[in-house]
Amino acid sequence: MAFASIIGTKVPFGDNFPNFLVPAAAEKLENFQLEGKSDLIFHNDRPITGETPAHLLDDDFTKPEYVFVRNNGLPPEKSVLDPKKWTLEITGESCLNPKIFTLDELKTKFKHYTYALTLECGGNGRGEVVPGTMGTQWGVGAVYCGRWTGVRLGDILKSCGIKDDAIYVGYYGVDIPLNGDTSKNPISRGVPISKAMSDETLVAFAYEGKDIPLMNGYPLRLVCGGYPASASGKWLKKISIRNKIHDGEKMMGSYQVPCHPVAPGSDAKGVDMCIIESMPIKSVITYPQNKIKISKNDKLEIRGKAWAGELEVSKVEISIDFGATWIKAKLEKPLNRLAWQKFVGEIKFKEEGYYEVWARATDNNGVSQPMVLGAWNPKGYLNNSCHRVAVFVS
Ligand SMILES: Nc1nc2c(c(=O)[nH]1)N[C@H]1C(S)=C(S)[C@@H](COP(=O)(O)O)O[C@H]1N2
Ligand SMILES: [Mo]
């Protein structure tokens, strides 16, 4: 089943396929184009998955056209996304007074907030997981940070009344599964009620001061920064306040990792699984671009971004000798909680040859990125190993 949804068609001998192998068809797509997203590297067109090349994450905040796309199903038709007719329903067994708001009501009834929020797909980095696992073979670019404007989910939920037994919320969008069954959702995930009520959790109607791009959830989106981006429902139509962990599509088998480490390559059958919440410490080098050529004794500026889920980044270090020694980069404070942080360093290469620049971030609990994947898991989530770029010095 998971296999079929990756490939986009039936796989007659799928049961025989070793679960650690990456399907040969899961290569990057050469000829696929998506309106407004011409610079992305596409992995699949059904569902659409495309990531941002690392050097296009160099802006302080990611431009709308560079924001990666991860769809689980078929995106809604543009005609369905009429902001004048758009409504958001608040319901669920732990909602005291279920209500339906028009988009205009949301905008006029509740105070607006803008926060820069980092969203990273739980599978970002999967392409470098060894042994390989199924799923989109993301490089480092299924992440971004930009300023979202909207109203607090907490304010909306409070206005509807939350029962004492509420522990979770679940979202519903208007996209449909790959098989076209409009009675189902391709994905319907959520977050614990405490995350739903936190100040930075937004029901957003704008990204970087403009309408949200069509493929990233226009006209309304849930944004839960610091959590796997799968918690941030696009094309948001309904939120359910739940008295149990939300049981929507992709809550059960997906976006979970073994609670305790398992041996790489194991099927992890029967082990306790934990839902991914705060994402781990990670960084990406956004300048120079991989394989840059420079001259001996030139100064090379190194720039990048680091983020730490719900924590803050406390340090970023850079190495050009494959990790033997590290120098500290200059690290900026985040614009607000859950925003990524910019780092800058400078390196001089005294000898010619091949180098790699490695970057390693540390969070404010003292936890650093590993050089190789830390905790292997059967779905290849949370690969936060260090990003590397090649430098040729002549
Ligand atoms: N309605 C809906 N919301 C969704 C998804 C989806 O397929 N449908 N994909 C989720 C996943 S897995 C990710 S990583 C992010 C991707 O957000 P983006 O496409 O705006 O980058 O959206 C999340 N929200
Ligand atoms: Mo994702």
Coordinates of N, CA, C and O in Angstrom, one line a residue, residues 73-151:
G73 N -1.7 13.6 -1.5 CA -2.8 13.2 -2.4 C -2.8 14.2 -3.6 O -1.8 14.8 -3.9
L74 N -4.0 14.3 -4.2 CA -4.2 15.2 -5.3 C -4.6 16.6 -4.8 O -5.5 16.7 -4.0
P75 N -3.8 17.6 -5.2 CA -4.2 19.0 -4.6 C -5.5 19.4 -5.1 O -6.0 19.0 -6.2
P76 N -6.2 20.3 -4.4 CA -7.5 20.7 -4.8 C -7.4 21.6 -6.1 O -6.4 22.2 -6.3
E77 N -8.5 21.6 -6.9 CA -8.5 22.4 -8.1 C -8.6 23.9 -7.6 O -9.2 24.2 -6.6
K78 N -8.1 24.8 -8.4 CA -8.1 26.2 -8.0 C -9.5 26.7 -7.8 O -9.7 27.5 -6.9
S79 N -10.5 26.2 -8.6 CA -11.8 26.7 -8.5 C -12.5 26.4 -7.1 O -13.4 27.1 -6.7
V80 N -11.9 25.4 -6.4 CA -12.4 25.0 -5.1 C -12.0 26.0 -4.0 O -12.5 26.1 -3.0
L81 N -10.9 26.7 -4.4 CA -10.2 27.5 -3.3 C -10.6 29.0 -3.4 O -9.8 29.9 -3.6
D82 N -12.0 29.2 -3.3 CA -12.5 30.6 -3.4 C -12.5 31.2 -2.0 O -13.3 30.8 -1.1
P83 N -11.7 32.2 -1.7 CA -11.6 32.7 -0.3 C -12.9 33.3 0.1 O -13.1 33.4 1.3
K84 N -13.7 33.8 -0.8 CA -15.0 34.4 -0.4 C -16.0 33.4 0.1 O -16.8 33.7 1.0
K85 N -15.8 32.1 -0.3 CA -16.7 31.1 0.1 C -16.1 30.2 1.1 O -16.7 29.2 1.6
W86 N -14.8 30.4 1.5 CA -14.1 29.5 2.3 C -14.6 29.6 3.8 O -14.9 30.7 4.3
T87 N -14.7 28.4 4.4 CA -15.1 28.4 5.8 C -14.2 27.4 6.6 O -13.6 26.6 6.0
L88 N -14.1 27.7 7.8 CA -13.4 26.8 8.7 C -14.4 26.3 9.8 O -15.0 27.1 10.5
E89 N -14.5 25.0 9.9 CA -15.4 24.4 10.9 C -14.6 23.9 12.1 O -13.5 23.3 12.0
I90 N -15.1 24.3 13.3 CA -14.5 23.8 14.5 C -15.4 22.8 15.2 O -16.6 23.2 15.4
T91 N -15.0 21.6 15.4 CA -15.9 20.6 15.9 C -15.2 19.6 16.7 O -14.1 19.9 17.2
G92 N -15.8 18.4 16.9 CA -15.1 17.3 17.7 C -15.8 17.1 19.0 O -16.4 17.9 19.5
E93 N -15.5 15.9 19.5 CA -16.2 15.5 20.8 C -15.8 16.3 22.0 O -16.6 16.4 23.0
S94 N -14.7 17.0 21.9 CA -14.2 17.8 23.0 C -14.4 19.3 22.8 O -13.8 20.2 23.4
C95 N -15.3 19.6 21.8 CA -15.6 21.0 21.5 C -17.0 21.3 22.1 O -18.0 20.6 21.8
L96 N -17.1 22.4 22.9 CA -18.4 22.7 23.6 C -19.4 23.2 22.6 O -20.5 22.8 22.6
N97 N -19.0 24.2 21.8 CA -20.0 24.8 20.9 C -19.4 24.8 19.5 O -18.8 25.8 19.0
P98 N -19.6 23.7 18.7 CA -19.1 23.7 17.4 C -19.6 24.9 16.5 O -20.7 25.3 16.7
K99 N -18.7 25.4 15.7 CA -19.0 26.6 14.9 C -18.4 26.5 13.6 O -17.4 25.8 13.4
I100 N -19.0 27.3 12.6 CA -18.4 27.4 11.3 C -18.1 28.9 11.1 O -19.0 29.7 11.2
F101 N -16.8 29.2 10.8 CA -16.4 30.6 10.6 C -16.2 30.8 9.1 O -15.6 29.9 8.4
T102 N -16.6 31.9 8.5 CA -16.1 32.3 7.2 C -14.7 32.8 7.4 O -14.3 33.2 8.4
L103 N -14.0 32.9 6.3 CA -12.6 33.4 6.3 C -12.7 34.9 6.8 O -11.8 35.3 7.6
D104 N -13.6 35.6 6.3 CA -13.8 37.0 6.7 C -14.0 37.1 8.2 O -13.4 38.0 8.9
E105 N -14.9 36.3 8.8 CA -15.1 36.3 10.2 C -13.8 36.0 11.0 O -13.6 36.7 12.0
L106 N -13.1 35.0 10.5 CA -11.8 34.7 11.2 C -10.9 36.0 11.2 O -10.3 36.3 12.3
K107 N -10.9 36.6 10.1 CA -10.0 37.8 10.0 C -10.5 39.0 10.8 O -9.7 39.8 11.3
T108 N -11.8 39.1 11.0 CA -12.3 40.3 11.7 C -12.5 40.0 13.2 O -12.3 40.9 14.1
K109 N -12.8 38.8 13.6 CA -13.1 38.5 15.0 C -11.9 38.3 15.9 O -11.9 38.5 17.1
F110 N -10.8 37.9 15.2 CA -9.6 37.5 16.0 C -8.4 38.4 15.7 O -8.2 38.8 14.5
K111 N -7.5 38.6 16.7 CA -6.4 39.4 16.5 C -5.3 38.7 15.6 O -5.2 37.5 15.6
H112 N -4.7 39.5 14.8 CA -3.7 39.0 13.8 C -2.3 38.9 14.4 O -1.9 39.8 15.2
Y113 N -1.6 37.9 14.1 CA -0.2 37.8 14.6 C 0.7 37.3 13.4 O 0.2 36.6 12.5
T114 N 1.9 37.7 13.4 CA 2.9 37.3 12.4 C 4.1 36.7 13.1 O 4.7 37.3 14.0
Y115 N 4.4 35.4 12.7 CA 5.6 34.8 13.3 C 6.4 34.1 12.1 O 5.7 33.5 11.2
A116 N 7.7 34.1 12.3 CA 8.5 33.3 11.4 C 8.6 31.9 11.9 O 8.9 31.7 13.1
L117 N 8.2 30.9 11.1 CA 8.1 29.6 11.7 C 8.8 28.6 10.7 O 8.6 28.7 9.5
T118 N 9.6 27.7 11.3 CA 10.3 26.7 10.5 C 9.4 25.5 10.4 O 8.9 24.9 11.3
L119 N 9.3 25.1 9.1 CA 8.6 23.8 8.8 C 9.5 22.9 8.1 O 10.1 23.2 7.0
E120 N 9.7 21.7 8.6 CA 10.5 20.7 8.0 C 9.8 19.4 7.9 O 9.2 18.9 8.9
C121 N 9.8 18.8 6.7 CA 9.2 17.5 6.6 C 9.9 16.4 7.4 O 11.1 16.4 7.5
G122 N 9.1 15.6 8.1 CA 9.7 14.5 8.9 C 10.7 13.7 8.2 O 11.6 13.1 8.7
G123 N 10.5 13.6 6.8 CA 11.3 12.7 6.0 C 12.5 13.4 5.4 O 13.2 12.8 4.6
N124 N 12.7 14.7 5.7 CA 13.8 15.5 5.1 C 15.1 14.7 5.4 O 15.3 14.3 6.5
G125 N 15.9 14.6 4.4 CA 17.2 13.9 4.6 C 17.1 12.4 4.4 O 18.1 11.7 4.5
R126 N 15.9 11.8 4.0 CA 15.8 10.4 3.9 C 16.7 9.8 2.8 O 17.1 8.7 2.9
G127 N 17.0 10.6 1.8 CA 17.8 10.1 0.7 C 19.2 9.6 1.1 O 19.9 8.9 0.4
E128 N 19.7 10.0 2.3 CA 21.0 9.6 2.8 C 20.9 8.6 3.9 O 21.9 8.3 4.5
V129 N 19.7 8.1 4.1 CA 19.6 7.1 5.2 C 20.1 5.7 4.7 O 19.8 5.3 3.6
V130 N 20.9 5.1 5.5 CA 21.5 3.8 5.2 C 21.3 2.8 6.3 O 21.6 3.1 7.4
P131 N 20.7 1.6 6.1 CA 20.2 1.2 4.8 C 18.9 2.0 4.4 O 18.2 2.5 5.2
G132 N 18.8 2.1 3.1 CA 17.7 3.0 2.5 C 16.3 2.5 3.0 O 16.1 1.4 3.3
T133 N 15.4 3.5 3.0 CA 14.0 3.2 3.3 C 13.1 3.7 2.3 O 13.5 4.6 1.5
M134 N 11.9 3.2 2.2 CA 11.0 3.7 1.2 C 10.4 5.1 1.6 O 10.4 5.5 2.7
G135 N 9.9 5.8 0.6 CA 9.4 7.1 0.7 C 10.3 8.1 -0.1 O 11.3 7.7 -0.6
T136 N 9.8 9.3 -0.2 CA 10.5 10.3 -1.0 C 12.0 10.4 -0.6 O 12.3 10.5 0.6
Q137 N 12.9 10.4 -1.5 CA 14.3 10.4 -1.2 C 14.8 11.8 -1.1 O 15.6 12.3 -1.9
W138 N 14.3 12.6 -0.1 CA 14.6 14.0 0.1 C 16.1 14.1 0.3 O 16.7 13.4 1.0
G139 N 16.7 15.2 -0.3 CA 18.0 15.7 0.1 C 17.8 16.5 1.4 O 17.2 16.0 2.3
V140 N 18.4 17.7 1.4 CA 18.3 18.5 2.6 C 17.2 19.6 2.5 O 17.0 20.3 3.5
G141 N 16.5 19.7 1.3 CA 15.7 20.9 1.1 C 14.2 20.8 1.4 O 13.5 21.6 0.8
A142 N 13.8 19.9 2.2 CA 12.3 19.8 2.5 C 12.2 20.6 3.8 O 11.7 20.1 4.8
V143 N 12.6 21.8 3.8 CA 12.5 22.7 5.0 C 12.5 24.2 4.5 O 13.0 24.5 3.4
Y144 N 11.9 25.0 5.3 CA 11.9 26.4 5.0 C 11.4 27.2 6.3 O 10.9 26.6 7.2
C145 N 11.7 28.5 6.2 CA 11.2 29.4 7.3 C 10.7 30.7 6.7 O 11.5 31.3 5.9
G146 N 9.5 31.1 7.0 CA 9.0 32.3 6.5 C 8.0 32.9 7.5 O 7.6 32.2 8.5
R147 N 7.6 34.2 7.2 CA 6.7 34.9 8.2 C 5.3 34.6 7.8 O 4.8 35.0 6.7
W148 N 4.6 33.9 8.7 CA 3.2 33.6 8.5 C 2.3 34.6 9.2 O 2.6 34.9 10.4
T149 N 1.2 35.0 8.6 CA 0.3 35.9 9.3 C -1.1 35.2 9.4 O -1.5 34.6 8.4
G150 N -1.6 35.3 10.6 CA -3.0 34.7 10.7 C -3.5 34.9 12.1 O -3.0 35.9 12.8
V151 N -4.4 34.1 12.6 CA -4.9 34.2 13.9 C -4.5 33.0 14.7 O -4.1 32.0 14.1

